[in-house]
mmCIF file of C-alpha atoms and ligand atoms in Angstrom:
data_model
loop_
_atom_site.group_PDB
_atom_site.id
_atom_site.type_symbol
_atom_site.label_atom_id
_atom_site.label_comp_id
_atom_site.label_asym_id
_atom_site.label_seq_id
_atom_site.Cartn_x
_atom_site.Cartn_y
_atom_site.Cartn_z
ATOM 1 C CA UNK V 1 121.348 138.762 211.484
ATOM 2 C CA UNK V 2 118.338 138.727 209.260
ATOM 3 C CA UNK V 3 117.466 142.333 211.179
ATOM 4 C CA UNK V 4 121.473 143.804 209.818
ATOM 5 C CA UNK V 5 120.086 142.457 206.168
ATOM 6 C CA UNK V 6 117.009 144.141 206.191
ATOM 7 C CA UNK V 7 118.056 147.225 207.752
ATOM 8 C CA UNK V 8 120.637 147.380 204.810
ATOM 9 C CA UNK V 9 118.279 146.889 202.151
ATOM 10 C CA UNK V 10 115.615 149.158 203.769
ATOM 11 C CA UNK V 11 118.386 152.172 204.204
ATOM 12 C CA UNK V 12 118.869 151.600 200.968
ATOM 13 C CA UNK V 13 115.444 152.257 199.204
ATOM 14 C CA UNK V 14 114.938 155.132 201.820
ATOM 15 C CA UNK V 15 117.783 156.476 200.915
ATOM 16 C CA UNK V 16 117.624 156.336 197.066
ATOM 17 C CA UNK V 17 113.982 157.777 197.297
ATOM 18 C CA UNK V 18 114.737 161.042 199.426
ATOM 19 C CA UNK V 19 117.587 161.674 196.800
ATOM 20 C CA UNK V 20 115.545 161.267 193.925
ATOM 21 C CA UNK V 21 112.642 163.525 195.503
ATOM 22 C CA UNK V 22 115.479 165.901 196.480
ATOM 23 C CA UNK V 23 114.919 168.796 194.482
ATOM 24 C CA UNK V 24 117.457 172.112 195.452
ATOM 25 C CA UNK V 25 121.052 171.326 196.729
ATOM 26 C CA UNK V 26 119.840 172.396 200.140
ATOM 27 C CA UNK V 27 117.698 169.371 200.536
ATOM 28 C CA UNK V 28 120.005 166.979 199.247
ATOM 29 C CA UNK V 29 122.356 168.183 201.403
ATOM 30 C CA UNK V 30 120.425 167.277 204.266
ATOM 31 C CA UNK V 31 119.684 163.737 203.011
ATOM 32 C CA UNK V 32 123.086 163.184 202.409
ATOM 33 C CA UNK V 33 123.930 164.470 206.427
ATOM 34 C CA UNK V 34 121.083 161.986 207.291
ATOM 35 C CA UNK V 35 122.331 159.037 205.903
ATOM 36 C CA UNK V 36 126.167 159.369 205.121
ATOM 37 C CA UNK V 37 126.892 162.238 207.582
ATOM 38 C CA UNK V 38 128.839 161.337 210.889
ATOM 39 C CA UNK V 39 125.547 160.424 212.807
ATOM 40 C CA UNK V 40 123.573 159.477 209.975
ATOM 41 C CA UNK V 41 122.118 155.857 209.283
ATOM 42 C CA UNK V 42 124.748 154.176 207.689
ATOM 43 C CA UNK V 43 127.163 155.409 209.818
ATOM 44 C CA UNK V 44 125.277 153.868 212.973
ATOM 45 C CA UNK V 45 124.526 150.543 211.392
ATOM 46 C CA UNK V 46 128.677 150.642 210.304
ATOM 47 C CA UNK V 47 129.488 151.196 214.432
ATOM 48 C CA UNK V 48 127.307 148.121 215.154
ATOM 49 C CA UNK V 49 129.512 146.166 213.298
ATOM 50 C CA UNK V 50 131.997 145.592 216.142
ATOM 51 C CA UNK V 51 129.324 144.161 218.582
ATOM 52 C CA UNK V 52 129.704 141.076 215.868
ATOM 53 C CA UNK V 53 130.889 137.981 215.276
ATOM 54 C CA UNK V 54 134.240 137.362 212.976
ATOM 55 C CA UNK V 55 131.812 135.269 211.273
ATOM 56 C CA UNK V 56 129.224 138.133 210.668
ATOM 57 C CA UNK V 57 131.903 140.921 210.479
ATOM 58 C CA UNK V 58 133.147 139.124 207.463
ATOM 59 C CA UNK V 59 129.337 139.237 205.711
ATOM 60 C CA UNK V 60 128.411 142.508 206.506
ATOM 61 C CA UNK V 61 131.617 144.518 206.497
ATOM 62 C CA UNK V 62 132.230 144.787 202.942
ATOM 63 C CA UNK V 63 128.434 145.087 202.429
ATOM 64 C CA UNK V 64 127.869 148.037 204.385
ATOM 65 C CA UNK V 65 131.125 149.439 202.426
ATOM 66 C CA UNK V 66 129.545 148.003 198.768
ATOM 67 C CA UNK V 67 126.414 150.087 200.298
ATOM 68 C CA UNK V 68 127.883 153.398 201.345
ATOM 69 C CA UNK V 69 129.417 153.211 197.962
ATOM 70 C CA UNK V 70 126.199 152.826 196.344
ATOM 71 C CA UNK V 71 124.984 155.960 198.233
ATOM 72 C CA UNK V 72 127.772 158.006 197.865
ATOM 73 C CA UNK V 73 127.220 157.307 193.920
ATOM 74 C CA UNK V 74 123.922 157.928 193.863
ATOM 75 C CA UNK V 75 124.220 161.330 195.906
ATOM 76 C CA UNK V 76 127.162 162.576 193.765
ATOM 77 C CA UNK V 77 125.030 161.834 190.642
ATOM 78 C CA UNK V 78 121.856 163.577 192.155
ATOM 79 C CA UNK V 79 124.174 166.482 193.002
ATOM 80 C CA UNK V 80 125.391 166.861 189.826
ATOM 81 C CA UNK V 81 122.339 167.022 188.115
ATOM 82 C CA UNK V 82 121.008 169.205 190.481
ATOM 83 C CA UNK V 83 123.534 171.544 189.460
ATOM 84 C CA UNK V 84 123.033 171.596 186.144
ATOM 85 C CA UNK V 85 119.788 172.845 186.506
ATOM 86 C CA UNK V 86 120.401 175.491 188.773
ATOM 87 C CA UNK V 87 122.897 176.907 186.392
ATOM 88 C CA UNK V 88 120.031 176.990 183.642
ATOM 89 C CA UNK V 89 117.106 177.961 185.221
ATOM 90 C CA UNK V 90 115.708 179.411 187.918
ATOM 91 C CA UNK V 91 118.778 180.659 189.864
ATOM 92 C CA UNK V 92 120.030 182.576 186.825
ATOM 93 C CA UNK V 93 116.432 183.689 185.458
ATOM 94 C CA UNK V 94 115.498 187.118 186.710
ATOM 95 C CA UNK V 95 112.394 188.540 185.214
ATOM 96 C CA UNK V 96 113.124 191.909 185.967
ATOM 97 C CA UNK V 97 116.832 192.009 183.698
ATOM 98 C CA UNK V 98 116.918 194.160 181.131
ATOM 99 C CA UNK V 99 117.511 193.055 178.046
ATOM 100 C CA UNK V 100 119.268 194.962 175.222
ATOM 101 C CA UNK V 101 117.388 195.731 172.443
ATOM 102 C CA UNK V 102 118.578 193.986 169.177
ATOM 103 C CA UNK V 103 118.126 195.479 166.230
ATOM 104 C CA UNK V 104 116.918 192.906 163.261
ATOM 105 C CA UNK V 105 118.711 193.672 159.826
ATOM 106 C CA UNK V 106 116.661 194.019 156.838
ATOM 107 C CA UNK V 107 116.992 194.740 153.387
ATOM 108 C CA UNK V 108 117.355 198.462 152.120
ATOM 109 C CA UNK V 109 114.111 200.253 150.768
ATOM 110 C CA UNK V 110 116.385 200.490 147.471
ATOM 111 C CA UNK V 111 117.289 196.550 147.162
ATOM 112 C CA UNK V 112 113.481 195.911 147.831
ATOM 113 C CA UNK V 113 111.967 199.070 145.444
ATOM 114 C CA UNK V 114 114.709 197.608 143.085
ATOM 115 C CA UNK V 115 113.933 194.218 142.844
ATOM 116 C CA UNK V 116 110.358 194.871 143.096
ATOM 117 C CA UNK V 117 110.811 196.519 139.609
ATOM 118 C CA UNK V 118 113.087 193.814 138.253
ATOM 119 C CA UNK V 119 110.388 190.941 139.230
ATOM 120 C CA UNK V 120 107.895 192.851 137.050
ATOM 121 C CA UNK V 121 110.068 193.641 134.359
ATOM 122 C CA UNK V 122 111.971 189.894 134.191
ATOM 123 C CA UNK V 123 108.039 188.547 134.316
ATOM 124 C CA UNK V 124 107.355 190.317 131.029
ATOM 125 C CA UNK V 125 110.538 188.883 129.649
ATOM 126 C CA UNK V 126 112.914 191.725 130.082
ATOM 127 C CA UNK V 127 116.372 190.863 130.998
ATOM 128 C CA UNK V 128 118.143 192.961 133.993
ATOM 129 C CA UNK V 129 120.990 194.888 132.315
ATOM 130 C CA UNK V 130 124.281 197.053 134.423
ATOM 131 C CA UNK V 131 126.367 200.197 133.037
ATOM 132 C CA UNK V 132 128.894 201.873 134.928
ATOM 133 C CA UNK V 133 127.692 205.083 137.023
ATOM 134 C CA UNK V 134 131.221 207.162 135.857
ATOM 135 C CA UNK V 135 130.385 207.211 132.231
ATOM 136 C CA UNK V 136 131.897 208.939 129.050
ATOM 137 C CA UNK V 137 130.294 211.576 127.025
ATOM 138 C CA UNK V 138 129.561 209.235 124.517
ATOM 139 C CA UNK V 139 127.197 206.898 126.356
ATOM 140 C CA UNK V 140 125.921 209.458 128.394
ATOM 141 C CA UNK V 141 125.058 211.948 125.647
ATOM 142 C CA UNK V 142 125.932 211.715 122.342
ATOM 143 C CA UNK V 143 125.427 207.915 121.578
ATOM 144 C CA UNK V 144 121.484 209.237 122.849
ATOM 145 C CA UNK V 145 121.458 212.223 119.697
ATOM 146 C CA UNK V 146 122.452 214.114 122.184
ATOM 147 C CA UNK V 147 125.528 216.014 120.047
ATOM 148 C CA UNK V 148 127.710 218.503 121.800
ATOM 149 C CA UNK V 149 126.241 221.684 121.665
ATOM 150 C CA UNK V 150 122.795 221.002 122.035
ATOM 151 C CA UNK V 151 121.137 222.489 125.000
ATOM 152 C CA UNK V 152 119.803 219.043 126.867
ATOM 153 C CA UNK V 153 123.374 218.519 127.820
ATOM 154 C CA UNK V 154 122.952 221.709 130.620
ATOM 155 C CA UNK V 155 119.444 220.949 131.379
ATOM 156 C CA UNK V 156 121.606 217.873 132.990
ATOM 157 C CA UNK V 157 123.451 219.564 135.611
ATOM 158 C CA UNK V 158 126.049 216.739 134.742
ATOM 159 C CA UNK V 159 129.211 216.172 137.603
ATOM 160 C CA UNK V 160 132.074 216.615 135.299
ATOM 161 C CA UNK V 161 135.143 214.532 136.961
ATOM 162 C CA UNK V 162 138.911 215.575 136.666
ATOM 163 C CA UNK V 163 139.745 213.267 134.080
ATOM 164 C CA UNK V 164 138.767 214.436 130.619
ATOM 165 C CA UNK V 165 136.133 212.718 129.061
ATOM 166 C CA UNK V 166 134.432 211.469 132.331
ATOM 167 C CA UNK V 167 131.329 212.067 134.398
ATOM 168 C CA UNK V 168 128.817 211.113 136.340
ATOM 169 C CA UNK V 169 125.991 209.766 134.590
ATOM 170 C CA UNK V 170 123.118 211.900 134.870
ATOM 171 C CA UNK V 171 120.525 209.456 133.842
ATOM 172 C CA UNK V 172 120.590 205.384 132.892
ATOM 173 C CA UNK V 173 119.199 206.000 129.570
ATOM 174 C CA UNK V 174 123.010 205.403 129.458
ATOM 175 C CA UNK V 175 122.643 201.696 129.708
ATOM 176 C CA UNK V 176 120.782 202.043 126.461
ATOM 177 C CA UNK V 177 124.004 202.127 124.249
ATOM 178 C CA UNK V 178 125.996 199.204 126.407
ATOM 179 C CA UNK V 179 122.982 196.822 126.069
ATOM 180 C CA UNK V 180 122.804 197.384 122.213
ATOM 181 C CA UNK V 181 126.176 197.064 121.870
ATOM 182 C CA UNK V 182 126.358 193.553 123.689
ATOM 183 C CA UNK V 183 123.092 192.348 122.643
ATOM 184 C CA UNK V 184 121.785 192.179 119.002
ATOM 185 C CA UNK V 185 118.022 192.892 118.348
ATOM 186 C CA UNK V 186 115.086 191.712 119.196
ATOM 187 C CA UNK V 187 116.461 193.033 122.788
ATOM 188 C CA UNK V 188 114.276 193.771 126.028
ATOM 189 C CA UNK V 189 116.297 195.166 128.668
ATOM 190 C CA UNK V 190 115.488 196.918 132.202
ATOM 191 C CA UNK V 191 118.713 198.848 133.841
ATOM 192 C CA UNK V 192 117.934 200.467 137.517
ATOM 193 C CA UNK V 193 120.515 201.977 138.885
ATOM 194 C CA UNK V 194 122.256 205.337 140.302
ATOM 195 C CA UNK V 195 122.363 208.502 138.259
ATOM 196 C CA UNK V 196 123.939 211.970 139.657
ATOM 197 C CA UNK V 197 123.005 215.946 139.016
ATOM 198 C CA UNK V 198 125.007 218.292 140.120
ATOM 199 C CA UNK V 199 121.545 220.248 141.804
ATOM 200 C CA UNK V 200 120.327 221.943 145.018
ATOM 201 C CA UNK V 201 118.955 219.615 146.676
ATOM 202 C CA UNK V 202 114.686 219.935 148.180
ATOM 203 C CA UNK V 203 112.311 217.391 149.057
ATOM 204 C CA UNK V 204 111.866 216.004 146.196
ATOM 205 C CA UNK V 205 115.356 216.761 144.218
ATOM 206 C CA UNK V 206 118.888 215.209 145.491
ATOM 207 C CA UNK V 207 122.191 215.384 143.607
ATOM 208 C CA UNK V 208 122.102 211.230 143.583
ATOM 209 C CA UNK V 209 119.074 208.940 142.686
ATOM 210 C CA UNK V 210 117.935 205.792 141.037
ATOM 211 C CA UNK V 211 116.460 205.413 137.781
ATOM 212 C CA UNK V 212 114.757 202.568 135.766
ATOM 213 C CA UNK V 213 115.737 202.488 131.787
ATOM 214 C CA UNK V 214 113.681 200.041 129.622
ATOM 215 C CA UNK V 215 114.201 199.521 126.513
ATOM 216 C CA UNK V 216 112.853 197.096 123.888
ATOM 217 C CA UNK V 217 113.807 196.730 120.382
ATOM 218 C CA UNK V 218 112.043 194.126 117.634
ATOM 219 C CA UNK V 219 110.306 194.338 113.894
ATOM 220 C CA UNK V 220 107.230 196.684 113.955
ATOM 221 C CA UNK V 221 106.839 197.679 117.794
ATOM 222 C CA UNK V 222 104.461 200.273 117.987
ATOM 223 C CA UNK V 223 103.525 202.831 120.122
ATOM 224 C CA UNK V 224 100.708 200.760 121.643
ATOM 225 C CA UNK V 225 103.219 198.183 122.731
ATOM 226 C CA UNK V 226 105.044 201.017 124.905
ATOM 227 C CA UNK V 227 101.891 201.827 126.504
ATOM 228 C CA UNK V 228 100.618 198.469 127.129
ATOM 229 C CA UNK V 229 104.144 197.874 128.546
ATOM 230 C CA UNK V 230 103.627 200.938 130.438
ATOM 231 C CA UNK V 231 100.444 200.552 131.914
ATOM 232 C CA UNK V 232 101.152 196.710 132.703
ATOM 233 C CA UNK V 233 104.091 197.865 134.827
ATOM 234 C CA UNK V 234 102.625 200.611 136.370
ATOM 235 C CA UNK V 235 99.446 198.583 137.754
ATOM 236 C CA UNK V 236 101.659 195.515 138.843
ATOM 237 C CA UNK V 237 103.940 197.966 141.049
ATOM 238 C CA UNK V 238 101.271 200.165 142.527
ATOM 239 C CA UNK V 239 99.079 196.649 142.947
ATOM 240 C CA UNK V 240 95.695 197.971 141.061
ATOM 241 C CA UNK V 241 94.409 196.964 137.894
ATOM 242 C CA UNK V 242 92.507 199.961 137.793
ATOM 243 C CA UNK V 243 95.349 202.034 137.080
ATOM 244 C CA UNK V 244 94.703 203.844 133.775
ATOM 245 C CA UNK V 245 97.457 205.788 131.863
ATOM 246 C CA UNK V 246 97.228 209.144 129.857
ATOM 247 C CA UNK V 247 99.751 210.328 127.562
ATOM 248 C CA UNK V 248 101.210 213.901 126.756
ATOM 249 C CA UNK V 249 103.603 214.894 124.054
ATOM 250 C CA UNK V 250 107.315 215.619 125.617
ATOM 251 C CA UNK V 251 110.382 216.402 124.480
ATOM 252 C CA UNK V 252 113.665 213.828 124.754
ATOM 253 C CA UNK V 253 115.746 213.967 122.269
ATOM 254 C CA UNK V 254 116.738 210.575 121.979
ATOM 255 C CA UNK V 255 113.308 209.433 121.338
ATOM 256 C CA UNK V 256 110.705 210.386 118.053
ATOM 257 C CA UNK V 257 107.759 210.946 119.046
ATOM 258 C CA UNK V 258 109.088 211.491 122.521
ATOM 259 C CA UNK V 259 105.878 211.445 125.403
ATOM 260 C CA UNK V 260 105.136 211.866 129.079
ATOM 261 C CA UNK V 261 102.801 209.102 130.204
ATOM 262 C CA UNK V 262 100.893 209.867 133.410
ATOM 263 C CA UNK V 263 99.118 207.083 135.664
ATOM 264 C CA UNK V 264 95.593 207.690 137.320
ATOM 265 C CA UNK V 265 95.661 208.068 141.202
ATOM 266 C CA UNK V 266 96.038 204.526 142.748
ATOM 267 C CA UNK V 267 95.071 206.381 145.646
ATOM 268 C CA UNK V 268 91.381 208.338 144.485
ATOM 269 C CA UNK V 269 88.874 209.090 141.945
ATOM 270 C CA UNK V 270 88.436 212.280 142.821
ATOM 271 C CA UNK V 271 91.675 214.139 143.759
ATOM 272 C CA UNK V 272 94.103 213.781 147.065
ATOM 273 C CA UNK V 273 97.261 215.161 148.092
ATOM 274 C CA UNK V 274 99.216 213.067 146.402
ATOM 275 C CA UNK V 275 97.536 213.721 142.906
ATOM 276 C CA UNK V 276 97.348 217.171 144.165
ATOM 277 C CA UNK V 277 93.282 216.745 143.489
ATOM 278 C CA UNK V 278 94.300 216.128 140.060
ATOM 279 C CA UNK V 279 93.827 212.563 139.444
ATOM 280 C CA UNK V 280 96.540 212.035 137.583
ATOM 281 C CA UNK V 281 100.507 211.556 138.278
ATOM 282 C CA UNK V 282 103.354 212.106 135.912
ATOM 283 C CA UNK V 283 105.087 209.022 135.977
ATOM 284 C CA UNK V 284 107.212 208.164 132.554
ATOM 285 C CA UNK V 285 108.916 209.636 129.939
ATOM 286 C CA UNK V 286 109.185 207.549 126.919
ATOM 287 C CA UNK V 287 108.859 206.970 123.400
ATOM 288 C CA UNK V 288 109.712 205.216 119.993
ATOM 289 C CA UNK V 289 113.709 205.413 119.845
ATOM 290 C CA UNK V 290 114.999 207.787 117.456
ATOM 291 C CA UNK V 291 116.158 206.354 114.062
ATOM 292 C CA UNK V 292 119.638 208.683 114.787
ATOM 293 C CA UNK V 293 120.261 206.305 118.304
ATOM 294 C CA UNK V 294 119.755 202.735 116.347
ATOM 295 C CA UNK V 295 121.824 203.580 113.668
ATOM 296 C CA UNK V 296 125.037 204.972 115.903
ATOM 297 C CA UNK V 297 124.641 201.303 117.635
ATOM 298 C CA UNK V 298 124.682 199.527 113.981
ATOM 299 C CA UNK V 299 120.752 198.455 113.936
ATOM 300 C CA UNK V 300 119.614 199.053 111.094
ATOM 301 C CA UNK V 301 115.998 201.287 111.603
ATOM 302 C CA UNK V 302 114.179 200.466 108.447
ATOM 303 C CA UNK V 303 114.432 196.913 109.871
ATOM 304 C CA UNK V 304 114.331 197.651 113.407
ATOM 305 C CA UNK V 305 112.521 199.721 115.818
ATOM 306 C CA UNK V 306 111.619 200.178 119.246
ATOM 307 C CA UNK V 307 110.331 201.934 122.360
ATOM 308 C CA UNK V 308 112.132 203.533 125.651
ATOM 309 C CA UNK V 309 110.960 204.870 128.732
ATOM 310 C CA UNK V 310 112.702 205.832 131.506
ATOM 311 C CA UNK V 311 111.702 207.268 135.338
ATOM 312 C CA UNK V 312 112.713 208.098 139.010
ATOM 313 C CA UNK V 313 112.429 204.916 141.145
ATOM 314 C CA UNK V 314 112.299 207.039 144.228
ATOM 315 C CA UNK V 315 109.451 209.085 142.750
ATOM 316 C CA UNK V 316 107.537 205.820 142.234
ATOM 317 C CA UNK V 317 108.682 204.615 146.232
ATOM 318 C CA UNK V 318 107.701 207.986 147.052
ATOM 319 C CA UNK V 319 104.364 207.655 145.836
ATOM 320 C CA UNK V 320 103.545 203.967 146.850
ATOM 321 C CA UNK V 321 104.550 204.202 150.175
ATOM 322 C CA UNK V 322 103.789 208.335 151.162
ATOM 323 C CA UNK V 323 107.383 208.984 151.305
ATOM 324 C CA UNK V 324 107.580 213.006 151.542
ATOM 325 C CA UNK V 325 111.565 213.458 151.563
ATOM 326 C CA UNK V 326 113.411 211.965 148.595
ATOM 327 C CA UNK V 327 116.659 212.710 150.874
ATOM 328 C CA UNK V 328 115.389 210.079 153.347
ATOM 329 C CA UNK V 329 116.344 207.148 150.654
ATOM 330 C CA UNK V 330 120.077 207.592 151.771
ATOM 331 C CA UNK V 331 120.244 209.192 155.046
ATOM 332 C CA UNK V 332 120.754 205.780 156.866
ATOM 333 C CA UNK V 333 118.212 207.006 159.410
ATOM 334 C CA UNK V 334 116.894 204.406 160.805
ATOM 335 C CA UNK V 335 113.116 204.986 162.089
ATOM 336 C CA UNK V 336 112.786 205.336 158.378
ATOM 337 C CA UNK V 337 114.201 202.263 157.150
ATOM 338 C CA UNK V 338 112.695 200.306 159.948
ATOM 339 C CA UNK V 339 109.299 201.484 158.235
ATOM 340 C CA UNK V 340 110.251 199.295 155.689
ATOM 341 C CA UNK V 341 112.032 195.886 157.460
HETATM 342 N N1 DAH G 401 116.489 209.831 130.596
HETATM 343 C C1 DAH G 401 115.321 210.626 130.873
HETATM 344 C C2 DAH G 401 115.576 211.514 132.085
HETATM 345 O O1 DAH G 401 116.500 211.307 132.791
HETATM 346 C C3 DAH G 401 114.127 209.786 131.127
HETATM 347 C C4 DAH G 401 113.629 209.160 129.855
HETATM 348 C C5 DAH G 401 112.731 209.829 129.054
HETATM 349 C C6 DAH G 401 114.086 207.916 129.466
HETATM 350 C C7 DAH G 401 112.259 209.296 127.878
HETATM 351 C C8 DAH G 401 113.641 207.358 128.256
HETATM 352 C C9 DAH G 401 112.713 208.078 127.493
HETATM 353 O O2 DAH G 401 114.023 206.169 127.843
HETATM 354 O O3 DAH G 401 112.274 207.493 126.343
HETATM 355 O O4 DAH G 401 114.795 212.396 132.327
#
C-alpha cells in the first residue's frame, strides 16, 4: 500500500508542475486530459481502487477524491489566469492595427501671445485690466479728446451697432477711461484684448484683432520712463537684449507729445525681409497722456501725469514667429495652430 501512497503524492507534484509550466490554454488542456481526463492518471489509480481491501478502500478512497479535488483546483486556477492574459496581450495585440490619430489640445496662439505679454507687463508691476469690446462713444472716443467732429473718429472705420450710442470698440485705448475710473493714481495698467474696424480685409489688415493698452500714471513720469518701459518690453518679448528702440513724432490725439517708437530688427543688422532691409520695425504708438484725458477722469494734471502706448498684438506674433497672414489668427485652421501646440 506504500506503492498507492507514493503514486498519490508523486501524481501530485507531476501534476502541479506541468500546470504551472503550462503556458497557452492549449497545453493546459492537454495536462488536464492527462491527468483528470477519462484515461488519465488519476483516473487509473481511482479504478484500482476496487482490486482493494474494505480496509484500504476506506484510506485511499476519500484521498484520491481530496486529490482530484486538489487538481481540479489547481487546473481551474491555472486556467483562469491563463485567460486573463490572453485577453491582455498577445492574442489581442496586432502590430499591424491602425490606430487613429489623436489630436492633442493645446492652448490658442492668442491665450499664449496674450499671456506672454501679461507675464512681462505683471513683472514690471503692471496690473492686467478688462473693458467691454461693445463700448459707448464716450469711452471709445471722446473720454480719449477725441470730441465729435474731429476727423480721428473716421480714420476708425468704427462698427456702429443698432442701438444708439453703441459700437464696437475700435481700439483698447478704451480701457484707459474704465481703469482710471476704478483705480485712483499712481495706476499701472496693461488691457489686451479684441478691438473691431469695419475694413477690407489683406494680409496684414482684418476687421477683428487684439490690442495691448498700457498705461501708467504717477508724479513726474517722464518721457524716458515710457521708453525705458518700452524698450524693456519689447526686448523681453522678442527675447534679445540687443533690441534698441528709435522714436518718431506721431499724431494721437489723446496723447501730447504723441510718438511712434520703432524697435531694431531682432532678426539682422543689416536689413531682411521682415525689416524690409530697413533695420528697423514700427512697433508702438505712445506718448505722455494729454492733460484734456486726466482731467475728464478727475486727476488732476498739474499733480499727475503719465505715459500710454498702445499696439497690434498680432503684428508683434506676426513678427516673432514669421506669421505672413494676420487672417490665420482666427481661421481655426489647424496646421497653423498646431505650429504653435
Ligand atoms: N489706440 C491707438 C490705435 O489704435 C494706439 C495707441 C497710440 C495707443 C498711442 C496709445 C498711444 O496709448 O499713446 O492706433
Amino acid at each position: 500500500m506504500k506503492n498507492l501512497k507514493t503514486k498519490i503524492s508523486t501524481i501530485e507534484a507531476q501534476c502541479l508542475s506541468e500546470l504551472k509550466k503550462a503556458r497557452s490554454l492549449e497545453s493546459l488542456e492537454s495536462v488536464r486530459v492527462s491527468y483528470l481526463g477519462r484515461n488519465g492518471a488519476l483516473t487509473d489509480l481511482m479504478s484500482t481502487l476496487k482490486t482493494l481491501s474494505l480496509d484500504d478502500k476506506r484510506t485511499f478512497g476519500p484521498a484520491l477524491n481530496q486529490l482530484k479535488q486538489r487538481l481540479t483546483l489547481a487546473y481551474e486556477s491555472r486556467k483562469s489566469e491563463l485567460e486573463k492574459k490572453s485577453n491582455t496581450s498577445d492574442a489581442l495585440f496586432d502590430v499591424t492595427a491602425y490606430k487613429p490619430h489623436q489630436m492633442q489640445g493645446s492652448l490658442h496662439l492668442y491665450t499664449q501671445i496674450i499671456e506672454q505679454l501679461s507675464s512681462i507687463f505683471i513683472s514690471m508691476g503692471y496690473t492686467i485690466a478688462d473693458g467691454p469690446e461693445m463700448e459707448t462713444e464716450y469711452y471709445n472716443f471722446t473720454t480719449l479728446n477725441i470730441p465729435e467732429d474731429h476727423p480721428a473718429r473716421d480714420s476708425h472705420d468704427t462698427f456702429w451697432l443698432s442701438q444708439p450710442d453703441r459700437l464696437l470698440r475700435t481700439h483698447t485705448s478704451s480701457v484707459q477711461a474704465h481703469g482710471m475710473e476704478k483705480t485712483p493714481p499712481p495706476l499701472a495698467l496693461f488691457a489686451p484684448g479684441r478691438c473691431y474696424r469695419n475694413e477690407a480685409t489683406d494680409a496684414t489688415h482684418d476687421f477683428m484683432f487684439t490690442q495691448g493698452e498700457g498705461v501708467f500714471i504717477d508724479k513726474n513720469v517722464s518721457m524716458a520712463q515710457l521708453l525705458a518701459t518700452a524698450q524693456t518690453f519689447l526686448q523681453q518679448f522678442f527675447g534679445t537684449e540687443k533690441l534698441k528702440i528709435r522714436v518718431r513724432p506721431g499724431y494721437f490725439p489723446f496723447v501730447e507729445p504723441g510718438v511712434e517708437i520703432d524697435g531694431s530688427c531682432p532678426f539682422c543688422d543689416k536689413g531682411c525681409s521682415v525689416c524690409k532691409y530697413t533695420t528697423w520695425i514700427e512697433l508702438l504708438g505712445a506718448g505722455l497722456i494729454h492733460p484734456n484725458v486726466l482731467r475728464v477722469n478727475g486727476i488732476d494734471p498739474d499733480q499727475y501725469n503719465g505715459f500710454a502706448f498702445g499696439f497690434g498684438i498680432e503684428r508683434l506674433a506676426m513678427i516673432k514667429y514669421g506669421i505672413t497672414d494676420i487672417r490665420l489668427f482666427h481661421s481655426a485652421n489647424i496646421p497653423f495652430l498646431k505650429q504653435f501646440a
